[in-house]
Amino acid sequence: MKVKKAIIPAAGLGTRFLPATKSLPKEMLPIVDIPAIQLIVEEAARSGIEEILIITNSNKQAIENHFDINYELESRLRDANKQAEEKMIRDIAEMSNVLYIRQKEPKGLGHAISCAKAFVGNEPFAVLLGDDIVVNETKPALKQLIEAFDEKQASILGVQRVAKKDVSKYGIVKTIDSYSKNNKLYEIDNIVEKPNQTEAPSDLAVLGRYVLTAEIFEILEHQKPGKNNEIQLTDAIATLLNKEAVYAYEFSGKRYDIGDKFGYLKANIDFALNRDDIQVQLYEYLKEIIK
Ligand code: UTP
């Protein structure tokens, strides 16, 4: 089986970014000048994904407009002789085959994923969370997970090691295989959502990239609300572990938690320092304020 479809859940409330997210979808917040969700769609496309389903809600039309053709803007850019800009906005509309479905109530990530059942059918599929931006110029994080799936034909969770003080922010996995320097793929024994430091079984945190088998839908259908009274994907994965093997893949790439204000600012600074059009100016400015 090949992974050809991806889900991007984007129906969360974005409370950590209020008031910006009162009317603007969190996923449209820009990293320099590119909406975060565009970076996620680009990663999926570069990983070989052919169809993407974005889970939205009534407040998220801006996302749909972003990936659609905007004839009026294109025509105005053409009249103003701005061919590069015209091509840029048309390329976004043609980047991938993007579909949408609404989650009517924010009942949790697990519930958002269950809204994609009809889209996915019986195939394995990918999930990318917009809160995690991963930069890897050579091989996108999702592509690394898909290759691990090709080898194991089983669900793969993207993980990276986090500081002990941060384990309570993530789903943390306990692996069956012990740590080895040359290994990146571990069979999972258990997974816990946001454990405190003393309860955490490891420092391997699940970071917004998954390849899952369609078995998860059956489990999500019966999943009771967990932490924060939300239907948690982590709880459903814990049940999946009783039925079939699930693996963790330690992907390489620099990851930014842009759901967090400081992570968002770090991403903006790093991306800007990598951009030919502003890096020199920003570098000089940073030097000046640090003095
Ligand atoms: P988060 O809890 O990190 O996102 O959910 P949030 O709810 O938007 O942000 P805060 O915590 O209120 O600031 C992780 C991912 O799951 C999606 C979110 O859009 C985000 O991509 N999600 C969450 C849904 O699609 N539906 C939900 O009911 C909950």
mmCIF file of C-alpha atoms and ligand atoms in Angstrom:
data_model
loop_
_atom_site.group_PDB
_atom_site.id
_atom_site.type_symbol
_atom_site.label_atom_id
_atom_site.label_comp_id
_atom_site.label_asym_id
_atom_site.label_seq_id
_atom_site.Cartn_x
_atom_site.Cartn_y
_atom_site.Cartn_z
ATOM 1 C CA MET A 1 0.000 0.000 0.000
ATOM 2 C CA LYS A 2 1.205 3.517 -0.846
ATOM 3 C CA VAL A 3 0.527 6.752 1.055
ATOM 4 C CA LYS A 4 -1.142 9.155 -1.395
ATOM 5 C CA LYS A 5 -3.533 11.150 0.791
ATOM 6 C CA ALA A 6 -2.930 13.601 3.621
ATOM 7 C CA ILE A 7 -5.083 15.343 6.209
ATOM 8 C CA ILE A 8 -4.309 18.765 7.626
ATOM 9 C CA PRO A 9 -6.509 19.434 10.679
ATOM 10 C CA ALA A 10 -7.071 23.171 10.933
ATOM 11 C CA ALA A 11 -10.307 23.453 12.891
ATOM 12 C CA GLY A 12 -8.788 24.325 16.274
ATOM 13 C CA LEU A 13 -9.678 27.586 18.012
ATOM 14 C CA GLY A 14 -6.119 28.906 18.182
ATOM 15 C CA THR A 15 -6.687 30.343 21.652
ATOM 16 C CA ARG A 16 -2.965 30.854 22.251
ATOM 17 C CA PHE A 17 -2.921 33.381 19.411
ATOM 18 C CA LEU A 18 -5.901 35.494 20.384
ATOM 19 C CA PRO A 19 -6.743 38.232 19.519
ATOM 20 C CA ALA A 20 -5.124 37.608 16.077
ATOM 21 C CA THR A 21 -7.174 34.419 15.671
ATOM 22 C CA LYS A 22 -10.500 36.070 16.499
ATOM 23 C CA SER A 23 -11.158 36.454 12.774
ATOM 24 C CA LEU A 24 -7.931 35.189 11.155
ATOM 25 C CA PRO A 25 -7.273 31.425 11.000
ATOM 26 C CA LYS A 26 -4.132 30.571 12.993
ATOM 27 C CA GLU A 27 -2.917 28.572 9.975
ATOM 28 C CA MET A 28 -2.860 31.762 7.867
ATOM 29 C CA LEU A 29 -0.420 33.556 10.179
ATOM 30 C CA PRO A 30 2.620 34.227 8.009
ATOM 31 C CA ILE A 31 6.178 33.030 8.457
ATOM 32 C CA VAL A 32 7.717 36.203 6.978
ATOM 33 C CA ASP A 33 5.205 36.422 4.095
ATOM 34 C CA ILE A 34 4.128 32.799 3.576
ATOM 35 C CA PRO A 35 1.064 31.508 5.467
ATOM 36 C CA ALA A 36 2.092 28.606 7.707
ATOM 37 C CA ILE A 37 -0.394 26.262 6.031
ATOM 38 C CA GLN A 38 1.229 26.884 2.640
ATOM 39 C CA LEU A 39 4.517 25.552 4.047
ATOM 40 C CA ILE A 40 2.631 22.461 5.247
ATOM 41 C CA VAL A 41 0.955 21.889 1.863
ATOM 42 C CA GLU A 42 4.367 22.328 0.168
ATOM 43 C CA GLU A 43 5.866 19.675 2.467
ATOM 44 C CA ALA A 44 3.038 17.251 1.628
ATOM 45 C CA ALA A 45 3.457 17.870 -2.122
ATOM 46 C CA ARG A 46 7.257 17.429 -1.896
ATOM 47 C CA SER A 47 6.638 14.144 -0.057
ATOM 48 C CA GLY A 48 4.634 12.708 -2.968
ATOM 49 C CA ILE A 49 1.123 13.305 -1.565
ATOM 50 C CA GLU A 50 -1.454 13.565 -4.358
ATOM 51 C CA GLU A 51 -4.590 14.687 -2.482
ATOM 52 C CA ILE A 52 -4.979 16.792 0.659
ATOM 53 C CA LEU A 53 -8.030 17.208 2.866
ATOM 54 C CA ILE A 54 -7.998 20.263 5.134
ATOM 55 C CA ILE A 55 -10.341 20.065 8.137
ATOM 56 C CA THR A 56 -11.783 23.545 8.628
ATOM 57 C CA ASN A 57 -14.636 25.344 10.375
ATOM 58 C CA SER A 58 -16.888 28.291 9.602
ATOM 59 C CA ASN A 59 -14.150 30.779 10.564
ATOM 60 C CA LYS A 60 -11.564 29.491 8.098
ATOM 61 C CA GLN A 61 -12.658 30.606 4.614
ATOM 62 C CA ALA A 62 -9.369 32.444 4.175
ATOM 63 C CA ILE A 63 -7.640 29.049 3.878
ATOM 64 C CA GLU A 64 -9.919 27.956 1.027
ATOM 65 C CA ASN A 65 -9.444 31.280 -0.751
ATOM 66 C CA HIS A 66 -5.671 31.004 -0.420
ATOM 67 C CA PHE A 67 -5.506 27.706 -2.346
ATOM 68 C CA ASP A 68 -8.065 28.804 -4.961
ATOM 69 C CA ILE A 69 -7.530 30.798 -8.161
ATOM 70 C CA ASN A 70 -8.014 34.557 -7.693
ATOM 71 C CA TYR A 71 -8.796 35.803 -11.221
ATOM 72 C CA GLU A 72 -9.299 39.422 -10.217
ATOM 73 C CA LEU A 73 -5.946 39.701 -8.452
ATOM 74 C CA GLU A 74 -4.203 37.872 -11.309
ATOM 75 C CA SER A 75 -5.728 40.257 -13.840
ATOM 76 C CA ARG A 76 -4.710 43.329 -11.837
ATOM 77 C CA LEU A 77 -1.160 42.003 -11.463
ATOM 78 C CA ARG A 78 -1.032 41.333 -15.224
ATOM 79 C CA ASP A 79 -2.228 44.899 -15.963
ATOM 80 C CA ALA A 80 0.456 46.233 -13.613
ATOM 81 C CA ASN A 81 3.101 44.158 -15.425
ATOM 82 C CA LYS A 82 3.864 42.131 -12.299
ATOM 83 C CA GLN A 83 4.391 38.741 -13.962
ATOM 84 C CA ALA A 84 6.440 37.226 -11.135
ATOM 85 C CA GLU A 85 3.707 37.971 -8.568
ATOM 86 C CA GLU A 86 1.011 36.731 -10.952
ATOM 87 C CA LYS A 87 2.850 33.420 -11.384
ATOM 88 C CA MET A 88 3.465 33.156 -7.655
ATOM 89 C CA ILE A 89 -0.223 33.340 -6.735
ATOM 90 C CA ARG A 90 -1.271 31.007 -9.583
ATOM 91 C CA ASP A 91 1.357 28.442 -8.466
ATOM 92 C CA ILE A 92 -0.223 28.343 -4.990
ATOM 93 C CA ALA A 93 -3.593 27.398 -6.513
ATOM 94 C CA GLU A 94 -1.923 24.645 -8.536
ATOM 95 C CA MET A 95 0.358 23.346 -5.787
ATOM 96 C CA SER A 96 -1.796 20.359 -4.914
ATOM 97 C CA ASN A 97 -5.273 18.948 -5.155
ATOM 98 C CA VAL A 98 -6.790 20.388 -1.953
ATOM 99 C CA LEU A 99 -10.248 19.488 -0.629
ATOM 100 C CA TYR A 100 -12.084 20.684 2.488
ATOM 101 C CA ILE A 101 -14.489 19.400 5.085
ATOM 102 C CA ARG A 102 -15.858 21.169 8.150
ATOM 103 C CA GLN A 103 -15.610 19.929 11.703
ATOM 104 C CA LYS A 104 -18.802 21.364 13.167
ATOM 105 C CA GLU A 105 -17.549 21.551 16.759
ATOM 106 C CA PRO A 106 -13.965 21.624 18.069
ATOM 107 C CA LYS A 107 -14.180 18.250 19.802
ATOM 108 C CA GLY A 108 -10.471 17.528 19.565
ATOM 109 C CA LEU A 109 -7.800 16.380 17.126
ATOM 110 C CA GLY A 110 -9.050 12.774 17.168
ATOM 111 C CA HIS A 111 -12.534 13.943 16.240
ATOM 112 C CA ALA A 112 -11.124 16.189 13.482
ATOM 113 C CA ILE A 113 -9.303 13.192 11.971
ATOM 114 C CA SER A 114 -12.481 11.090 12.114
ATOM 115 C CA CYS A 115 -14.159 13.682 9.823
ATOM 116 C CA ALA A 116 -11.783 12.460 7.057
ATOM 117 C CA LYS A 117 -13.017 8.858 7.030
ATOM 118 C CA ALA A 118 -14.891 9.042 3.709
ATOM 119 C CA PHE A 119 -11.984 10.882 2.031
ATOM 120 C CA VAL A 120 -9.406 8.321 3.159
ATOM 121 C CA GLY A 121 -11.359 5.096 2.645
ATOM 122 C CA ASN A 122 -9.227 2.038 3.354
ATOM 123 C CA GLU A 123 -5.810 3.437 2.511
ATOM 124 C CA PRO A 124 -2.954 4.431 4.790
ATOM 125 C CA PHE A 125 -2.796 8.239 5.056
ATOM 126 C CA ALA A 126 -0.640 11.058 6.392
ATOM 127 C CA VAL A 127 -1.500 13.719 8.991
ATOM 128 C CA LEU A 128 0.369 17.021 9.173
ATOM 129 C CA LEU A 129 -0.314 19.515 11.951
ATOM 130 C CA GLY A 130 0.121 23.163 11.082
ATOM 131 C CA ASP A 131 1.595 23.959 14.493
ATOM 132 C CA ASP A 132 4.801 22.152 13.602
ATOM 133 C CA ILE A 133 6.945 23.502 10.797
ATOM 134 C CA VAL A 134 9.872 21.231 9.949
ATOM 135 C CA VAL A 135 12.669 22.430 7.697
ATOM 136 C CA ASN A 136 14.644 19.822 5.801
ATOM 137 C CA GLU A 137 15.789 20.936 2.354
ATOM 138 C CA THR A 138 16.939 17.454 1.312
ATOM 139 C CA LYS A 139 14.106 15.235 2.465
ATOM 140 C CA PRO A 140 10.879 16.563 4.047
ATOM 141 C CA ALA A 141 9.930 15.071 7.427
ATOM 142 C CA LEU A 142 6.777 13.505 5.962
ATOM 143 C CA LYS A 143 8.757 11.840 3.165
ATOM 144 C CA GLN A 144 11.023 10.273 5.804
ATOM 145 C CA LEU A 145 7.948 8.848 7.558
ATOM 146 C CA ILE A 146 6.468 7.583 4.286
ATOM 147 C CA GLU A 147 9.701 5.704 3.551
ATOM 148 C CA ALA A 148 9.497 4.105 7.018
ATOM 149 C CA PHE A 149 5.880 3.155 6.211
ATOM 150 C CA ASP A 150 6.989 1.591 2.904
ATOM 151 C CA GLU A 151 9.371 -0.601 4.893
ATOM 152 C CA LYS A 152 7.008 -1.614 7.732
ATOM 153 C CA GLN A 153 3.496 -1.240 6.233
ATOM 154 C CA ALA A 154 2.389 -0.046 9.685
ATOM 155 C CA SER A 155 1.492 3.263 11.334
ATOM 156 C CA ILE A 156 4.482 5.572 11.868
ATOM 157 C CA LEU A 157 4.564 8.519 14.300
ATOM 158 C CA GLY A 158 7.102 11.268 13.665
ATOM 159 C CA VAL A 159 9.105 11.922 16.843
ATOM 160 C CA GLN A 160 12.018 13.977 18.050
ATOM 161 C CA ARG A 161 13.724 14.186 21.439
ATOM 162 C CA VAL A 162 12.606 17.088 23.627
ATOM 163 C CA ALA A 163 13.936 18.555 26.874
ATOM 164 C CA LYS A 164 12.600 16.795 30.020
ATOM 165 C CA LYS A 165 10.910 20.014 31.136
ATOM 166 C CA ASP A 166 8.866 20.059 27.917
ATOM 167 C CA VAL A 167 7.448 16.491 27.920
ATOM 168 C CA SER A 168 4.135 17.703 29.360
ATOM 169 C CA LYS A 169 3.387 19.551 26.084
ATOM 170 C CA TYR A 170 3.368 16.427 23.877
ATOM 171 C CA GLY A 171 2.329 12.832 23.313
ATOM 172 C CA ILE A 172 5.309 10.816 24.605
ATOM 173 C CA VAL A 173 6.126 7.282 23.427
ATOM 174 C CA LYS A 174 7.597 4.315 25.236
ATOM 175 C CA THR A 175 9.534 2.170 22.776
ATOM 176 C CA ILE A 176 10.131 -1.585 22.779
ATOM 177 C CA ASP A 177 13.515 -1.290 21.053
ATOM 178 C CA SER A 178 16.142 0.413 23.129
ATOM 179 C CA TYR A 179 17.950 3.521 21.930
ATOM 180 C CA SER A 180 20.772 3.065 19.445
ATOM 181 C CA LYS A 181 22.699 5.778 17.677
ATOM 182 C CA ASN A 182 22.244 4.368 14.171
ATOM 183 C CA ASN A 183 18.591 3.519 14.516
ATOM 184 C CA LYS A 184 15.754 5.958 13.889
ATOM 185 C CA LEU A 185 12.833 3.557 13.743
ATOM 186 C CA TYR A 186 11.452 2.154 17.008
ATOM 187 C CA GLU A 187 8.534 -0.127 17.684
ATOM 188 C CA ILE A 188 6.204 1.549 20.197
ATOM 189 C CA ASP A 189 5.110 -0.118 23.402
ATOM 190 C CA ASN A 190 2.881 2.666 24.705
ATOM 191 C CA ILE A 191 1.968 6.325 24.222
ATOM 192 C CA VAL A 192 0.779 8.887 26.787
ATOM 193 C CA GLU A 193 -0.693 12.334 26.159
ATOM 194 C CA LYS A 194 1.049 15.241 27.905
ATOM 195 C CA PRO A 195 2.534 13.329 30.895
ATOM 196 C CA ASN A 196 4.224 15.210 33.716
ATOM 197 C CA GLN A 197 8.014 14.854 34.005
ATOM 198 C CA THR A 198 7.915 11.996 36.500
ATOM 199 C CA GLU A 199 5.380 9.952 34.508
ATOM 200 C CA ALA A 200 7.010 10.430 31.072
ATOM 201 C CA PRO A 201 8.273 7.085 29.735
ATOM 202 C CA SER A 202 10.940 8.743 27.504
ATOM 203 C CA ASP A 203 11.917 12.030 25.889
ATOM 204 C CA LEU A 204 10.585 10.993 22.460
ATOM 205 C CA ALA A 205 7.747 13.386 21.621
ATOM 206 C CA VAL A 206 5.229 13.022 18.784
ATOM 207 C CA LEU A 207 5.594 16.177 16.715
ATOM 208 C CA GLY A 208 2.837 16.797 14.238
ATOM 209 C CA ARG A 209 3.639 14.248 11.515
ATOM 210 C CA TYR A 210 1.952 10.854 11.246
ATOM 211 C CA VAL A 211 1.307 8.063 8.793
ATOM 212 C CA LEU A 212 -1.681 6.040 10.001
ATOM 213 C CA THR A 213 -3.514 2.956 8.832
ATOM 214 C CA ALA A 214 -7.271 3.227 8.231
ATOM 215 C CA GLU A 215 -7.916 1.034 11.333
ATOM 216 C CA ILE A 216 -7.741 4.249 13.362
ATOM 217 C CA PHE A 217 -11.205 5.349 12.107
ATOM 218 C CA GLU A 218 -12.997 2.390 13.679
ATOM 219 C CA ILE A 219 -11.270 3.182 16.993
ATOM 220 C CA LEU A 220 -12.008 6.920 16.786
ATOM 221 C CA GLU A 221 -15.698 6.165 16.311
ATOM 222 C CA HIS A 222 -15.856 4.686 19.815
ATOM 223 C CA GLN A 223 -13.223 6.888 21.449
ATOM 224 C CA LYS A 224 -14.384 8.619 24.640
ATOM 225 C CA PRO A 225 -13.207 12.191 25.368
ATOM 226 C CA GLY A 226 -9.880 12.277 27.234
ATOM 227 C CA LYS A 227 -7.654 15.186 28.343
ATOM 228 C CA ASN A 228 -9.421 18.594 28.182
ATOM 229 C CA ASN A 229 -12.622 16.677 27.464
ATOM 230 C CA GLU A 230 -11.499 16.322 23.812
ATOM 231 C CA ILE A 231 -11.386 13.219 21.634
ATOM 232 C CA GLN A 232 -7.639 12.675 21.589
ATOM 233 C CA LEU A 233 -5.753 11.110 18.677
ATOM 234 C CA THR A 234 -3.156 9.895 21.198
ATOM 235 C CA ASP A 235 -5.783 7.826 23.072
ATOM 236 C CA ALA A 236 -6.927 6.240 19.799
ATOM 237 C CA ILE A 237 -3.300 5.396 18.899
ATOM 238 C CA ALA A 238 -2.906 3.763 22.340
ATOM 239 C CA THR A 239 -5.867 1.501 21.449
ATOM 240 C CA LEU A 240 -4.447 0.860 17.959
ATOM 241 C CA LEU A 241 -1.325 -0.500 19.681
ATOM 242 C CA ASN A 242 -3.391 -3.358 21.108
ATOM 243 C CA LYS A 243 -4.374 -4.378 17.584
ATOM 244 C CA GLU A 244 -1.292 -3.845 15.447
ATOM 245 C CA ALA A 245 2.321 -2.692 15.555
ATOM 246 C CA VAL A 246 2.946 1.067 15.538
ATOM 247 C CA TYR A 247 6.389 2.607 15.048
ATOM 248 C CA ALA A 248 8.070 5.878 15.949
ATOM 249 C CA TYR A 249 10.461 7.434 13.426
ATOM 250 C CA GLU A 250 12.958 10.003 14.666
ATOM 251 C CA PHE A 251 12.881 12.377 11.704
ATOM 252 C CA SER A 252 15.636 14.828 10.921
ATOM 253 C CA GLY A 253 14.957 18.495 10.332
ATOM 254 C CA LYS A 254 14.734 21.699 12.307
ATOM 255 C CA ARG A 255 11.323 21.915 13.913
ATOM 256 C CA TYR A 256 9.473 25.042 15.035
ATOM 257 C CA ASP A 257 6.483 24.923 17.356
ATOM 258 C CA ILE A 258 4.633 27.842 15.811
ATOM 259 C CA GLY A 259 1.519 27.205 17.943
ATOM 260 C CA ASP A 260 3.575 28.819 20.684
ATOM 261 C CA LYS A 261 4.370 32.558 20.525
ATOM 262 C CA PHE A 262 8.103 32.183 21.099
ATOM 263 C CA GLY A 263 8.352 29.301 18.593
ATOM 264 C CA TYR A 264 6.476 31.448 16.076
ATOM 265 C CA LEU A 265 8.899 34.341 16.509
ATOM 266 C CA LYS A 266 11.928 32.020 16.224
ATOM 267 C CA ALA A 267 10.565 30.622 12.948
ATOM 268 C CA ASN A 268 10.091 34.141 11.585
ATOM 269 C CA ILE A 269 13.630 35.198 12.516
ATOM 270 C CA ASP A 270 15.269 32.040 11.108
ATOM 271 C CA PHE A 271 13.250 32.090 7.884
ATOM 272 C CA ALA A 272 13.987 35.801 7.419
ATOM 273 C CA LEU A 273 17.716 35.251 8.037
ATOM 274 C CA ASN A 274 17.587 32.675 5.230
ATOM 275 C CA ARG A 275 15.982 35.036 2.727
ATOM 276 C CA ASP A 276 18.189 36.889 0.259
ATOM 277 C CA ASP A 277 15.835 39.879 0.173
ATOM 278 C CA ILE A 278 15.999 40.720 3.901
ATOM 279 C CA GLN A 279 18.768 38.745 5.611
ATOM 280 C CA VAL A 280 21.386 41.501 5.574
ATOM 281 C CA GLN A 281 18.991 44.156 6.873
ATOM 282 C CA LEU A 282 17.656 41.904 9.646
ATOM 283 C CA TYR A 283 21.108 40.746 10.689
ATOM 284 C CA GLU A 284 22.331 44.352 10.988
ATOM 285 C CA TYR A 285 19.222 45.291 12.954
ATOM 286 C CA LEU A 286 19.594 42.354 15.371
ATOM 287 C CA LYS A 287 23.275 43.239 15.937
ATOM 288 C CA GLU A 288 22.282 46.832 16.646
ATOM 289 C CA ILE A 289 19.568 46.018 19.228
ATOM 290 C CA ILE A 290 21.693 43.386 20.996
ATOM 291 C CA LYS A 291 24.458 45.984 21.510
HETATM 292 P P1 UTP B 1 -4.094 22.490 19.167
HETATM 293 O O1 UTP B 1 -4.849 22.339 20.425
HETATM 294 O O2 UTP B 1 -2.620 22.602 19.220
HETATM 295 O O3 UTP B 1 -4.598 23.729 18.319
HETATM 296 O O4 UTP B 1 -4.511 21.304 18.195
HETATM 297 P P2 UTP B 1 -5.628 24.847 18.629
HETATM 298 O O5 UTP B 1 -6.789 24.291 19.394
HETATM 299 O O6 UTP B 1 -5.946 25.509 17.333
HETATM 300 O O7 UTP B 1 -4.740 25.884 19.451
HETATM 301 P P3 UTP B 1 -4.851 26.428 20.915
HETATM 302 O O8 UTP B 1 -4.279 25.346 21.779
HETATM 303 O O9 UTP B 1 -6.306 26.716 21.166
HETATM 304 O O10 UTP B 1 -4.017 27.675 20.885
HETATM 305 C C1 UTP B 1 -3.602 20.635 17.306
HETATM 306 C C2 UTP B 1 -4.126 20.603 15.897
HETATM 307 O O11 UTP B 1 -5.408 19.996 15.828
HETATM 308 C C3 UTP B 1 -6.349 20.838 15.199
HETATM 309 C C4 UTP B 1 -5.795 22.246 15.334
HETATM 310 O O12 UTP B 1 -6.262 23.067 14.279
HETATM 311 C C5 UTP B 1 -4.293 22.006 15.281
HETATM 312 O O13 UTP B 1 -3.822 21.906 13.955
HETATM 313 N N1 UTP B 1 -7.656 20.667 15.869
HETATM 314 C C6 UTP B 1 -7.732 20.683 17.217
HETATM 315 C C7 UTP B 1 -8.792 20.485 15.102
HETATM 316 O O14 UTP B 1 -8.740 20.475 13.855
HETATM 317 N N2 UTP B 1 -9.982 20.318 15.738
HETATM 318 C C8 UTP B 1 -10.099 20.322 17.093
HETATM 319 O O15 UTP B 1 -11.226 20.149 17.605
HETATM 320 C C9 UTP B 1 -8.933 20.522 17.846
#
